[in-house]
């Protein structure tokens, strides 16, 4: 019998958790050759998510949960969940039923056929705002043209992986995580399973325009240093142009005397150089920010509570006193 751990990051998902478990159990319980367990990760939710998880884990011994001390983001939640798995296969999926549990049996088939990873990809982006789709298209275009790590545009964070692949992912312990890229970076043989995009029916998406933009910039700067090389090359080009322009102006002044007109061209050059410098500093700053965050070496998440015995949780002495 094989064991399968299902990691589910949850942020304010109280409304959907029971429906998620019910639907998953309905699909998975007929698969008698596999023992499933769920690891829900409460990412600092402000609704009833944690109390529902406590209840579900009391009612169902296959349900386990981890709970963070605050919201650390989906990437941290996925990492924590993966770290607490021990199954032969591991599934990562969203709690909001946008990742249909009905795909899991197909994923198992593919993994049993010898693939290391079976990953879902959307056939369409039905129901998504057109601005979001366009920005996402632009991000994948830029990222894939700059980086060696090519990310499929329609990939979602719903996949089943073999133990060796999960162990490889856990070796990448960077603080600023970008899982879509990490999944590709670690390699392993991945087979894609297309599915019809499902709109969220319960609760709301946690992404804002600002958080998507940050995610996209992190995605590019985590996997390529080509923007830095681009700055270096364009800087070199501008430097050569400037030297030529200075020489021409000097020679012209020496031969033809002082030339007062030229205000407009001067202003254009100053503005252009100022803008280029500002942009370059911004890009360099992005990379420095990454170095800064990694150098601090802070933990990716802080675990406050779990039904799984974990050395990561510092016991609260007040609770211990009360129970004595
Ligand atoms: N999520 C999380 N932490 C966050 C934001 C989201 O754990 O800070 C979880 C969320 O509960 C859900 C999954 O990540 O299970 C995907 O989130 P969402 O549905 O908001 O994203 P979308 O489907 O819109 O990309
Ligand atoms: Mg969703």
CSV table of C-alpha atoms and ligand atoms in Angstrom, one decimal:
chain,number,residue,atom,x,y,z
A,1,UNK,CA,0.0,0.0,0.0
A,2,UNK,CA,1.3,3.5,-1.0
A,3,UNK,CA,0.9,6.5,1.2
A,4,UNK,CA,-0.2,9.9,-0.2
A,5,UNK,CA,0.0,13.2,1.7
A,6,UNK,CA,-2.1,16.1,0.5
A,7,UNK,CA,-0.7,19.5,1.4
A,8,UNK,CA,-3.4,22.3,1.4
A,9,UNK,CA,-2.4,25.9,2.2
A,10,UNK,CA,-5.3,27.8,3.7
A,11,UNK,CA,-5.8,31.5,4.3
A,12,UNK,CA,-9.3,32.6,5.4
A,13,UNK,CA,-10.9,29.5,3.9
A,14,UNK,CA,-13.4,28.6,6.7
A,15,UNK,CA,-16.3,28.7,4.3
A,16,UNK,CA,-14.9,26.1,2.0
A,17,UNK,CA,-12.9,23.7,4.1
A,18,UNK,CA,-15.6,21.2,4.9
A,19,UNK,CA,-16.8,21.1,1.3
A,20,UNK,CA,-13.2,20.5,0.2
A,21,UNK,CA,-12.7,17.6,2.6
A,22,UNK,CA,-16.1,16.1,1.6
A,23,UNK,CA,-15.4,16.3,-2.1
A,24,UNK,CA,-11.8,14.9,-1.7
A,25,UNK,CA,-13.0,12.0,0.5
A,26,UNK,CA,-15.7,11.2,-2.1
A,27,UNK,CA,-13.1,10.9,-4.9
A,28,UNK,CA,-10.3,9.3,-2.9
A,29,UNK,CA,-12.0,6.8,-0.6
A,30,UNK,CA,-12.7,4.3,-3.5
A,31,UNK,CA,-9.0,4.1,-4.2
A,32,UNK,CA,-8.3,1.3,-1.7
A,33,UNK,CA,-4.7,0.7,-2.6
A,34,UNK,CA,-3.6,4.1,-1.2
A,35,UNK,CA,-3.6,5.6,2.2
A,36,UNK,CA,-4.4,9.3,2.1
A,37,UNK,CA,-3.7,12.0,4.7
A,38,UNK,CA,-4.2,15.7,4.6
A,39,UNK,CA,-1.9,18.3,5.9
A,40,UNK,CA,-3.8,21.6,6.1
A,41,UNK,CA,-1.6,24.7,6.7
A,42,UNK,CA,-3.4,27.6,8.3
A,43,UNK,CA,-1.5,30.6,7.1
A,44,UNK,CA,-2.5,33.1,9.8
A,45,UNK,CA,-6.1,33.2,8.9
A,46,UNK,CA,-8.3,35.7,10.6
A,47,UNK,CA,-11.6,33.8,10.3
A,48,UNK,CA,-12.6,30.4,11.8
A,49,UNK,CA,-10.2,28.4,9.7
A,50,UNK,CA,-8.1,27.2,12.6
A,51,UNK,CA,-11.0,26.1,14.8
A,52,UNK,CA,-12.5,24.2,11.9
A,53,UNK,CA,-9.2,22.5,11.2
A,54,UNK,CA,-8.9,21.5,14.9
A,55,UNK,CA,-12.4,20.0,14.7
A,56,UNK,CA,-11.8,18.2,11.4
A,57,UNK,CA,-8.6,16.7,12.8
A,58,UNK,CA,-10.5,15.4,15.8
A,59,UNK,CA,-13.2,13.9,13.7
A,60,UNK,CA,-11.0,12.4,11.0
A,61,UNK,CA,-7.7,10.8,11.8
A,62,UNK,CA,-6.4,11.3,8.3
A,63,UNK,CA,-6.7,15.1,8.8
A,64,UNK,CA,-3.7,17.0,10.2
A,65,UNK,CA,-3.0,20.7,10.5
A,66,UNK,CA,-0.1,23.1,11.0
A,67,UNK,CA,-0.9,26.7,12.1
A,68,UNK,CA,1.4,29.7,11.6
A,69,UNK,CA,1.8,32.6,14.1
A,70,UNK,CA,0.8,35.0,11.3
A,71,UNK,CA,0.3,35.2,7.5
A,72,UNK,CA,3.5,34.2,5.9
A,73,UNK,CA,2.1,33.7,2.3
A,74,UNK,CA,1.2,30.7,0.2
A,75,UNK,CA,4.8,29.9,-0.7
A,76,UNK,CA,5.7,29.5,3.0
A,77,UNK,CA,2.6,27.4,3.6
A,78,UNK,CA,3.5,25.0,0.8
A,79,UNK,CA,7.0,24.7,2.1
A,80,UNK,CA,5.9,24.0,5.7
A,81,UNK,CA,3.4,21.4,4.4
A,82,UNK,CA,6.0,19.7,2.3
A,83,UNK,CA,8.4,19.6,5.2
A,84,UNK,CA,5.9,17.7,7.3
A,85,UNK,CA,5.1,15.0,4.7
A,86,UNK,CA,6.4,11.5,4.8
A,87,UNK,CA,4.2,9.8,2.2
A,88,UNK,CA,5.5,8.0,-0.9
A,89,UNK,CA,3.7,10.6,-3.0
A,90,UNK,CA,2.8,14.2,-2.2
A,91,UNK,CA,0.0,16.3,-3.6
A,92,UNK,CA,-0.1,20.1,-3.3
A,93,UNK,CA,-3.4,21.8,-4.0
A,94,UNK,CA,-5.6,24.8,-3.1
A,95,UNK,CA,-8.4,24.7,-0.6
A,96,UNK,CA,-10.9,26.6,-2.7
A,97,UNK,CA,-12.0,23.6,-4.9
A,98,UNK,CA,-10.5,25.4,-8.0
A,99,UNK,CA,-8.2,22.4,-8.1
A,100,UNK,CA,-10.6,19.5,-8.8
A,101,UNK,CA,-9.8,16.5,-6.5
A,102,UNK,CA,-11.2,14.4,-9.4
A,103,UNK,CA,-7.8,14.8,-11.2
A,104,UNK,CA,-5.9,13.0,-8.4
A,105,UNK,CA,-6.7,9.4,-9.6
A,106,UNK,CA,-5.3,10.4,-13.1
A,107,UNK,CA,-2.2,11.8,-11.4
A,108,UNK,CA,-1.7,8.6,-9.5
A,109,UNK,CA,-2.0,6.6,-12.8
A,110,UNK,CA,0.8,8.8,-14.3
A,111,UNK,CA,3.1,8.5,-11.3
A,112,UNK,CA,2.5,4.7,-11.2
A,113,UNK,CA,3.5,4.7,-14.9
A,114,UNK,CA,6.9,5.9,-13.8
A,115,UNK,CA,6.8,9.7,-14.0
A,116,UNK,CA,8.1,11.7,-11.1
A,117,UNK,CA,5.5,14.4,-11.2
A,118,UNK,CA,2.0,14.8,-12.6
A,119,UNK,CA,1.0,18.4,-12.8
A,120,UNK,CA,-2.2,20.1,-13.7
A,121,UNK,CA,-2.4,22.9,-16.3
A,122,UNK,CA,-5.4,25.0,-17.2
A,123,UNK,CA,-6.7,24.6,-20.7
A,124,UNK,CA,-8.2,28.1,-20.6
A,125,UNK,CA,-8.5,31.1,-18.3
A,126,UNK,CA,-12.2,31.2,-18.3
A,127,UNK,CA,-13.6,33.6,-15.7
A,128,UNK,CA,-10.3,35.4,-15.1
A,129,UNK,CA,-10.1,39.2,-15.5
A,130,UNK,CA,-8.6,40.0,-18.9
A,131,UNK,CA,-6.1,42.5,-17.3
A,132,UNK,CA,-4.9,39.7,-15.0
A,133,UNK,CA,-4.5,37.3,-18.0
A,134,UNK,CA,-2.6,39.9,-20.0
A,135,UNK,CA,-0.2,40.8,-17.1
A,136,UNK,CA,0.4,37.1,-16.5
A,137,UNK,CA,1.1,36.5,-20.2
A,138,UNK,CA,3.6,39.4,-20.2
A,139,UNK,CA,5.3,38.0,-17.0
A,140,UNK,CA,5.8,34.6,-18.5
A,141,UNK,CA,7.0,36.1,-21.8
A,142,UNK,CA,9.6,38.2,-20.0
A,143,UNK,CA,10.6,35.5,-17.6
A,144,UNK,CA,10.9,32.7,-20.1
A,145,UNK,CA,12.9,34.9,-22.6
A,146,UNK,CA,15.4,35.9,-19.8
A,147,UNK,CA,15.8,32.8,-17.8
A,148,UNK,CA,16.9,29.2,-18.5
A,149,UNK,CA,14.1,28.0,-16.2
A,150,UNK,CA,11.1,27.9,-18.6
A,151,UNK,CA,7.8,28.1,-16.8
A,152,UNK,CA,4.7,26.8,-18.6
A,153,UNK,CA,2.2,29.7,-18.7
A,154,UNK,CA,-0.9,27.7,-17.7
A,155,UNK,CA,0.7,25.7,-14.9
A,156,UNK,CA,-1.0,26.0,-11.5
A,157,UNK,CA,0.3,24.9,-8.1
A,158,UNK,CA,-1.7,21.6,-8.3
A,159,UNK,CA,0.6,18.6,-8.7
A,160,UNK,CA,1.5,15.1,-7.4
A,161,UNK,CA,5.2,14.4,-6.8
A,162,UNK,CA,7.3,11.4,-6.0
A,163,UNK,CA,9.3,11.4,-2.7
A,164,UNK,CA,12.7,12.1,-4.3
A,165,UNK,CA,11.3,15.2,-6.1
A,166,UNK,CA,9.8,16.5,-2.8
A,167,UNK,CA,13.1,15.9,-1.0
A,168,UNK,CA,14.9,17.9,-3.8
A,169,UNK,CA,12.4,20.8,-3.4
A,170,UNK,CA,13.0,20.9,0.3
A,171,UNK,CA,16.8,21.3,-0.3
A,172,UNK,CA,16.0,24.7,-1.8
A,173,UNK,CA,15.5,26.5,1.5
A,174,UNK,CA,15.5,30.1,0.2
A,175,UNK,CA,13.3,32.6,2.1
A,176,UNK,CA,12.0,34.3,-1.0
A,177,UNK,CA,10.3,31.3,-2.6
A,178,UNK,CA,8.8,31.0,-6.1
A,179,UNK,CA,7.5,27.5,-6.3
A,180,UNK,CA,6.5,27.6,-10.0
A,181,UNK,CA,10.2,28.1,-10.8
A,182,UNK,CA,11.5,25.8,-8.2
A,183,UNK,CA,9.3,22.9,-9.5
A,184,UNK,CA,11.0,23.4,-13.0
A,185,UNK,CA,14.5,24.1,-11.5
A,186,UNK,CA,14.7,20.8,-9.6
A,187,UNK,CA,14.1,18.9,-12.9
A,188,UNK,CA,12.5,15.4,-12.8
A,189,UNK,CA,10.2,14.0,-15.3
A,190,UNK,CA,6.9,15.9,-15.3
A,191,UNK,CA,3.7,15.0,-17.2
A,192,UNK,CA,1.0,17.7,-17.8
A,193,UNK,CA,-2.6,17.0,-17.2
A,194,UNK,CA,-4.9,19.6,-18.8
A,195,UNK,CA,-8.1,20.6,-17.1
A,196,UNK,CA,-10.9,23.1,-17.6
A,197,UNK,CA,-10.4,26.2,-15.4
A,198,UNK,CA,-12.8,26.3,-12.4
A,199,UNK,CA,-14.0,29.6,-11.0
A,200,UNK,CA,-14.0,30.1,-7.3
A,201,UNK,CA,-17.5,29.7,-6.0
A,202,UNK,CA,-16.9,30.1,-2.3
A,203,UNK,CA,-14.8,32.9,-0.7
A,204,UNK,CA,-12.6,35.3,-2.6
A,205,UNK,CA,-9.2,35.2,-4.2
A,206,UNK,CA,-6.4,36.5,-1.9
A,207,UNK,CA,-4.5,38.1,-4.7
A,208,UNK,CA,-4.5,41.9,-5.2
A,209,UNK,CA,-2.9,43.7,-8.2
A,210,UNK,CA,0.0,44.7,-5.9
A,211,UNK,CA,0.7,41.2,-4.6
A,212,UNK,CA,0.6,39.8,-8.2
A,213,UNK,CA,3.1,42.4,-9.4
A,214,UNK,CA,5.4,41.6,-6.5
A,215,UNK,CA,5.0,37.9,-7.2
A,216,UNK,CA,5.9,38.5,-10.9
A,217,UNK,CA,9.0,40.6,-10.1
A,218,UNK,CA,10.2,38.0,-7.5
A,219,UNK,CA,9.6,35.3,-10.1
A,220,UNK,CA,11.9,37.0,-12.6
A,221,UNK,CA,14.6,38.0,-10.2
A,222,UNK,CA,14.7,34.6,-8.4
A,223,UNK,CA,15.7,32.7,-11.5
A,224,UNK,CA,17.8,35.0,-13.7
A,225,UNK,CA,20.4,37.7,-13.5
A,226,UNK,CA,20.0,38.7,-17.1
A,227,UNK,CA,18.4,42.1,-16.2
A,228,UNK,CA,21.7,43.0,-14.5
A,229,UNK,CA,23.6,42.0,-17.6
A,230,UNK,CA,21.2,44.1,-19.7
A,231,UNK,CA,21.9,47.1,-17.5
A,232,UNK,CA,25.6,46.6,-17.8
A,233,UNK,CA,25.4,46.3,-21.6
A,234,UNK,CA,23.1,49.3,-22.1
A,235,UNK,CA,25.3,51.3,-19.7
A,236,UNK,CA,28.3,50.5,-21.8
A,237,UNK,CA,26.5,51.5,-25.0
A,238,UNK,CA,25.4,54.8,-23.4
A,239,UNK,CA,28.9,55.5,-22.1
A,240,UNK,CA,30.4,55.0,-25.6
A,241,UNK,CA,27.7,57.3,-27.1
A,242,UNK,CA,28.4,60.0,-24.5
A,243,UNK,CA,32.2,59.9,-25.2
A,244,UNK,CA,31.5,60.3,-28.9
A,245,UNK,CA,29.1,63.1,-28.3
A,246,UNK,CA,31.6,64.9,-26.1
A,247,UNK,CA,34.3,64.6,-28.7
A,248,UNK,CA,32.1,65.8,-31.5
A,249,UNK,CA,30.9,68.8,-29.4
A,250,UNK,CA,34.5,69.7,-28.4
A,251,UNK,CA,35.7,69.6,-32.0
A,252,UNK,CA,32.7,71.6,-33.2
A,253,UNK,CA,33.3,74.3,-30.6
A,254,UNK,CA,37.0,74.5,-31.3
A,255,UNK,CA,36.4,74.9,-35.1
A,256,UNK,CA,33.2,76.8,-35.2
A,257,UNK,CA,33.2,78.7,-31.9
A,258,UNK,CA,30.4,78.7,-29.2
A,259,UNK,CA,27.0,77.4,-30.2
A,260,UNK,CA,24.2,78.5,-28.0
A,261,UNK,CA,21.3,76.5,-29.5
A,262,UNK,CA,21.0,72.9,-28.4
A,263,UNK,CA,18.9,73.3,-25.3
A,264,UNK,CA,16.3,70.8,-26.4
A,265,UNK,CA,18.8,68.0,-27.3
A,266,UNK,CA,20.7,68.6,-24.1
A,267,UNK,CA,17.5,68.3,-22.1
A,268,UNK,CA,16.6,65.1,-23.9
A,269,UNK,CA,20.0,63.5,-23.2
A,270,UNK,CA,19.8,64.5,-19.5
A,271,UNK,CA,16.3,63.2,-19.0
A,272,UNK,CA,17.1,60.0,-20.9
A,273,UNK,CA,20.2,59.3,-18.9
A,274,UNK,CA,18.4,60.2,-15.6
A,275,UNK,CA,15.6,57.8,-16.4
A,276,UNK,CA,17.9,55.0,-17.4
A,277,UNK,CA,20.0,55.5,-14.2
A,278,UNK,CA,16.9,55.5,-12.0
A,279,UNK,CA,15.6,52.3,-13.7
A,280,UNK,CA,19.0,50.6,-13.4
A,281,UNK,CA,19.2,51.5,-9.7
A,282,UNK,CA,15.8,50.0,-9.2
A,283,UNK,CA,16.7,46.7,-10.8
A,284,UNK,CA,20.0,46.5,-8.9
A,285,UNK,CA,18.0,47.4,-5.7
A,286,UNK,CA,15.6,44.5,-6.4
A,287,UNK,CA,18.6,42.0,-6.4
A,288,UNK,CA,20.1,43.7,-3.3
A,289,UNK,CA,16.8,43.3,-1.5
A,290,UNK,CA,16.9,39.5,-2.3
A,291,UNK,CA,20.4,39.3,-1.0
A,292,UNK,CA,19.4,41.2,2.2
A,293,UNK,CA,16.5,39.0,2.9
A,294,UNK,CA,18.5,35.8,2.3
A,295,UNK,CA,21.4,37.1,4.4
A,296,UNK,CA,19.2,37.7,7.4
A,297,UNK,CA,18.4,34.0,7.2
A,298,UNK,CA,15.1,34.3,9.0
A,299,UNK,CA,12.9,31.3,9.2
A,300,UNK,CA,10.4,30.9,6.3
A,301,UNK,CA,7.5,30.5,8.7
A,302,UNK,CA,6.8,30.2,12.4
A,303,UNK,CA,4.7,27.4,13.6
A,304,UNK,CA,2.5,28.1,16.5
A,305,UNK,CA,0.2,25.0,16.7
A,306,UNK,CA,-0.1,21.6,15.2
A,307,UNK,CA,-1.6,18.2,15.9
A,308,UNK,CA,1.6,16.7,14.5
A,309,UNK,CA,4.4,16.5,17.1
A,310,UNK,CA,6.9,19.0,15.8
A,311,UNK,CA,10.2,20.2,17.4
A,312,UNK,CA,9.6,23.6,15.7
A,313,UNK,CA,6.9,24.5,18.2
A,314,UNK,CA,8.1,26.2,21.4
A,315,UNK,CA,5.6,25.1,24.2
A,316,UNK,CA,3.7,27.9,25.9
A,317,UNK,CA,4.5,27.7,29.7
A,318,UNK,CA,1.2,29.2,30.6
A,319,UNK,CA,-0.7,26.3,28.9
A,320,UNK,CA,1.7,23.8,30.6
A,321,UNK,CA,1.1,25.3,34.0
A,322,UNK,CA,-2.7,25.1,33.5
A,323,UNK,CA,-2.6,21.5,32.5
A,324,UNK,CA,-0.5,20.4,35.6
B,1,LIG,N1,-3.2,31.1,0.4
B,1,LIG,C1,-2.4,31.0,1.5
B,1,LIG,N2,-1.8,32.2,1.9
B,1,LIG,C2,-2.0,33.4,1.4
B,1,LIG,C3,-2.8,33.5,0.2
B,1,LIG,C4,-3.4,32.3,-0.2
B,1,LIG,O1,-2.2,30.0,2.1
B,1,LIG,O2,-1.4,34.4,1.8
B,1,LIG,C5,-3.9,29.9,-0.1
B,1,LIG,C6,-5.4,30.0,-0.2
B,1,LIG,O3,-6.1,29.7,1.0
B,1,LIG,C7,-5.7,29.0,-1.3
B,1,LIG,C8,-4.5,29.1,-2.2
B,1,LIG,O4,-3.5,29.6,-1.4
B,1,LIG,O5,-5.8,27.7,-0.8
B,1,LIG,C9,-4.7,29.9,-3.5
B,1,LIG,O6,-5.2,31.2,-3.1
B,1,LIG,P1,-6.3,32.0,-4.0
B,1,LIG,O7,-7.4,31.1,-4.3
B,1,LIG,O8,-6.5,33.3,-3.3
B,1,LIG,O9,-5.4,32.2,-5.3
B,1,LIG,P2,-5.9,32.1,-6.8
B,1,LIG,O10,-6.7,30.9,-7.0
B,1,LIG,O11,-6.8,33.3,-7.0
B,1,LIG,O12,-4.7,32.2,-7.6
B,2,LIG,MG1,-8.1,30.1,-5.9
